[in-house]
C-alpha positions as semicolon CSV with decimal commas, in nm:
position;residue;x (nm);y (nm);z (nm)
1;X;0,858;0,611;0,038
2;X;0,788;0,369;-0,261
3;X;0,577;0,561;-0,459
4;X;0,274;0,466;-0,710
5;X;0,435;0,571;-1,070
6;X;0,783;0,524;-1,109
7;X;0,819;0,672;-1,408
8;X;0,662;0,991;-1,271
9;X;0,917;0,944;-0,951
10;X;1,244;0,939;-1,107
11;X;1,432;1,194;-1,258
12;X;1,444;1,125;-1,687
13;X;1,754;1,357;-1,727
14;X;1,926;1,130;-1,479
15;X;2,070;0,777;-1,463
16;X;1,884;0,561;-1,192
17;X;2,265;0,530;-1,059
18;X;2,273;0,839;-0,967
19;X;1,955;0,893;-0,864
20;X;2,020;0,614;-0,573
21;X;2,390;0,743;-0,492
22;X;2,281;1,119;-0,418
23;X;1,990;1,013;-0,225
24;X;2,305;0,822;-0,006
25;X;2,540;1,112;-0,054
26;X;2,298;1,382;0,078
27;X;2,218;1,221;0,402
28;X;2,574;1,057;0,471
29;X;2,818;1,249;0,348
30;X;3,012;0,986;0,195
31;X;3,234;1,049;-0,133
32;X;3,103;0,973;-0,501
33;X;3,294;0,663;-0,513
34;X;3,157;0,509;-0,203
35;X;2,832;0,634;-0,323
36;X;2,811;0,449;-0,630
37;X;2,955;0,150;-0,496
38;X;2,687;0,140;-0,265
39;X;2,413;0,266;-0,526
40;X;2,565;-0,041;-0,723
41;X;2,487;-0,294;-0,450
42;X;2,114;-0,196;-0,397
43;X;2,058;-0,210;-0,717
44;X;2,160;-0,577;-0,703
45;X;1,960;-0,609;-0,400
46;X;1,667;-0,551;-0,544
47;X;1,767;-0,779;-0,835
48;X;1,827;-0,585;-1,111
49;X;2,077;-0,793;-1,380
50;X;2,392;-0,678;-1,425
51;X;2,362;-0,377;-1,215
52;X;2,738;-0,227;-1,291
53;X;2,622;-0,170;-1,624
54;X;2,287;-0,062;-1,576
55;X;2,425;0,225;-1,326
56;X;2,437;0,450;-1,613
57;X;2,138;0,383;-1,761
58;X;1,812;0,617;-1,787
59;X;1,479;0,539;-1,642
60;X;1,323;0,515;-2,009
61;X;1,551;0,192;-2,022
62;X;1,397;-0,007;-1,781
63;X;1,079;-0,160;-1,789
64;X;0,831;-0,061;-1,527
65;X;0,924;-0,351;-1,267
66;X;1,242;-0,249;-1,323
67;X;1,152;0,111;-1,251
68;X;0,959;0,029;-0,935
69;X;1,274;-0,188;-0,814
70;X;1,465;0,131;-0,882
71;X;1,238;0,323;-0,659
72;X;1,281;0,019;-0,419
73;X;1,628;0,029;-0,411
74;X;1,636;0,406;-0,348
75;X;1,386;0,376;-0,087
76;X;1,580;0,088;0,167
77;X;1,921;0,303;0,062
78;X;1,896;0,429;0,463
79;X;1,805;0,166;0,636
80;X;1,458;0,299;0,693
81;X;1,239;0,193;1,024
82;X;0,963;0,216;0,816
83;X;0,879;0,208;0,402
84;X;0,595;0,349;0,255
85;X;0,438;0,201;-0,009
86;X;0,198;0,367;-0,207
87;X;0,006;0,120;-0,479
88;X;0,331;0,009;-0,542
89;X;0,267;-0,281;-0,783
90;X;-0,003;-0,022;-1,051
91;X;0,000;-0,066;-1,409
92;X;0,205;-0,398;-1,346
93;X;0,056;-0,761;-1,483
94;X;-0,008;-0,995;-1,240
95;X;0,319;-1,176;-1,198
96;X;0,579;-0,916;-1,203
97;X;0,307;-0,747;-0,883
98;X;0,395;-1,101;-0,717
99;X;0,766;-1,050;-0,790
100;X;0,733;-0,701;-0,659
101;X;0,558;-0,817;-0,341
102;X;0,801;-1,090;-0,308
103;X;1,106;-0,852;-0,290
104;X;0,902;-0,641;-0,089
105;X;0,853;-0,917;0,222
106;X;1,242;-0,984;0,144
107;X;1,339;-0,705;0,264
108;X;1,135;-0,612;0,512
109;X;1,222;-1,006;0,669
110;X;1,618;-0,899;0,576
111;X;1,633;-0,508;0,749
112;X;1,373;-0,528;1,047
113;X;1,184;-0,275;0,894
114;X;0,764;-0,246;0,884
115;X;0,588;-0,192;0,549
116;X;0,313;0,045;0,570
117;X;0,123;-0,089;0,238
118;X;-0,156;0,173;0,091
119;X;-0,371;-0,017;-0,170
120;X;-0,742;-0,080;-0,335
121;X;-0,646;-0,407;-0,389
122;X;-0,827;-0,648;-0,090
123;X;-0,608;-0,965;-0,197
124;X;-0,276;-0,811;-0,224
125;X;-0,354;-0,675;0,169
126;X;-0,471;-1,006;0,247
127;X;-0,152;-1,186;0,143
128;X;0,130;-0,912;0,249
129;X;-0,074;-0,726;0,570
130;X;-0,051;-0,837;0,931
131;X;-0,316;-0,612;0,988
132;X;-0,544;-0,424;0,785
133;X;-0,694;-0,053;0,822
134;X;-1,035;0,054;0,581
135;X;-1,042;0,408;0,514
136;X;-1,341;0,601;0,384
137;X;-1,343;0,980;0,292
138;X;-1,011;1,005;0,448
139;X;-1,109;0,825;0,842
140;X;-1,027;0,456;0,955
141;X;-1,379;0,332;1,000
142;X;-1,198;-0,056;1,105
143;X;-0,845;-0,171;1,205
144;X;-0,799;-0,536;1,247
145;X;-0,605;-0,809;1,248
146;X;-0,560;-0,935;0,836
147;X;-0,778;-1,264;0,910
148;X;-1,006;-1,139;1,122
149;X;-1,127;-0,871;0,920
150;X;-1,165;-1,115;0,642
151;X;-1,348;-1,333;0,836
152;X;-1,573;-1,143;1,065
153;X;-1,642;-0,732;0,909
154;X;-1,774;-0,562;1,125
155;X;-1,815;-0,238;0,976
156;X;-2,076;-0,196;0,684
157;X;-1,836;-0,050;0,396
158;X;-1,545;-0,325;0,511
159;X;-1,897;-0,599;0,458
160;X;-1,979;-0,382;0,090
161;X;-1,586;-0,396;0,011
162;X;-1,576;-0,758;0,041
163;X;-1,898;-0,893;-0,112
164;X;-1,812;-0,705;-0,432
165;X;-1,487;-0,849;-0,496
166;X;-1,504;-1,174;-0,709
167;X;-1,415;-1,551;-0,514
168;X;-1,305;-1,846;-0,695
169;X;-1,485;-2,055;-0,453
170;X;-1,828;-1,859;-0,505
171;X;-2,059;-1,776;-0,705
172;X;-1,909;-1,467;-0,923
173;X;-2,271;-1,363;-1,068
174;X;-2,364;-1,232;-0,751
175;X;-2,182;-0,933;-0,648
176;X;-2,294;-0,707;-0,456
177;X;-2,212;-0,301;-0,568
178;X;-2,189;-0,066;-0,279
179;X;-2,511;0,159;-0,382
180;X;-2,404;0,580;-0,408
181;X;-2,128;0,743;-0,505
182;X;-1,808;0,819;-0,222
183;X;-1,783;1,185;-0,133
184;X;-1,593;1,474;-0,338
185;X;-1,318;1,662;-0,168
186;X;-1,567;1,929;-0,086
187;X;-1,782;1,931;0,239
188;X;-1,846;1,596;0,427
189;X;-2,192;1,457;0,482
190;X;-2,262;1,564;0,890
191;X;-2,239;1,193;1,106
192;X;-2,054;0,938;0,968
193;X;-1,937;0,980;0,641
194;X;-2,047;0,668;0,536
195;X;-2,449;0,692;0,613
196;X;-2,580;0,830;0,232
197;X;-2,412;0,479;0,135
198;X;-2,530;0,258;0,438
199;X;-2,778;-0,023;0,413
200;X;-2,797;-0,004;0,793
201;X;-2,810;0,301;0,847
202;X;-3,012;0,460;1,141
203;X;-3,107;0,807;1,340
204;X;-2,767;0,852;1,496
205;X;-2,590;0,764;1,150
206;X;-2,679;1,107;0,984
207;X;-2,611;1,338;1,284
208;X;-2,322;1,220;1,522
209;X;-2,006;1,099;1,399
210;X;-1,844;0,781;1,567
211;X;-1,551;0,756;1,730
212;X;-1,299;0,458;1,629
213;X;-1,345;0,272;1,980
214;X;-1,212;-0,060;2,027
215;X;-1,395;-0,383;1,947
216;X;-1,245;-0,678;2,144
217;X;-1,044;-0,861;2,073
218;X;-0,825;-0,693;1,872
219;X;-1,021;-0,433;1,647
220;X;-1,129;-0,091;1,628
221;X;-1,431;0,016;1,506
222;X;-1,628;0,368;1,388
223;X;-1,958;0,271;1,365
224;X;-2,232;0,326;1,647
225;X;-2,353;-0,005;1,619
226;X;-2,057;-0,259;1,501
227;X;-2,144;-0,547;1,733
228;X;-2,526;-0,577;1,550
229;X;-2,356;-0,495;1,231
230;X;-2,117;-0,826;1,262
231;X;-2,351;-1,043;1,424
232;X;-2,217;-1,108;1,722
């Protein structure tokens, strides 16, 4: 698990050394020595300069890309099948988030393993996913393959999502909000979850929940009526 705030993460009384070494000593069982050796070696993994000497350091010493490659380092220390990563590039300008990325598709091309990516940010999916699930009020309303999805929406809040993020190659005065307000933790609204919100919303909407069906060729779909909703 990479997770969101680094500095929340990680331990302040501790060096990030350490931090990484007990994480391989507690599931390994092999001595300090190895430990930190191995600790060591992530740490240059993930690119951190001069990481011998920065073993001992504290995570108030590192700047937050630093801190999230810390968190990286401590998260591919077993060999994982699968990371986790929760908004990992937050709070960081716009080219250490690439750098981030960037290490991220290293390793995941080096160690086999899948990146599950959780984000609110449409082009970082775009340019890291393979293929891309919208959630709403905690249910995938559309799984699809990345360009697909992009391409062809076929759900209504994937279609809101997308026309109110800003293009280069369009015309940036005309975005479109998402009208309404998402739901509160509380009680759901009965049907889909999405109707209060829908601008195609009809008499099944508000009363019956759908059921995330397949949508050939390679989608999946809640939404009673996603073929009419995409146009196809």
């Amino acid at each position: 698990m990479i997770f969101q705030d680094a500095l929340s993460a990680l331990n302040p009384t501790l060096t990030v050394g350490f931090q990484i070494a007990e994480t391989i000593r507690a599931h390994e069982g092999v001595g300090r020595r190895e430990a930190r050796a191995r600790a060591v070696e992530l740490m240059a993994r993930v690119r951190i300069p001069d990481p011998a000497r920065r073993y001992r350091d504290h995570p108030h010493q590192f700047s937050g890309g630093m801190r999230q490659r810390i968190m990286i380092a401590m998260a591919v220390a077993l060999s994982p099948d699968v990371l986790v990563a929760d908004e990992p590039t937050t709070a960081l300008d716009v080219t250490v988030q690439a750098q981030i990325m960037e290490l991220l598709a290293d390793l995941r091309e080096e160690t086999g393993s899948a990146l599950l990516l959780i984000t609110h940010d449409l082009g970082l999916a775009a340019g890291t996913a393979d293929r891309v699930a919208i959630m709403y009020a905690g249910r995938i309303l559309e799984q699809a393959p990345v360009q697909e999805l992009y391409d062809r929406p076929a759900h209504p809040y994937t279609r809101g999502l997308l026309a109110a993020v800003p293009r280069l190659d369009g015309d940036t005065d005309a975005l479109t909000p998402i009208p309404g307000t998402p739901p509160g933790p509380g009680p759901q609204p009965a049907g889909c979850t999405f109707h209060p919100r829908c601008p195609d919303v009809r008499e099944p909407c508000a009363t019956q929940a759908p059921m995330l069906l397949p949508d050939p060729p390679a989608r999946l779909v809640a939404c009673h009526y996603p073929l009419e909703v995409s146009g196809v």
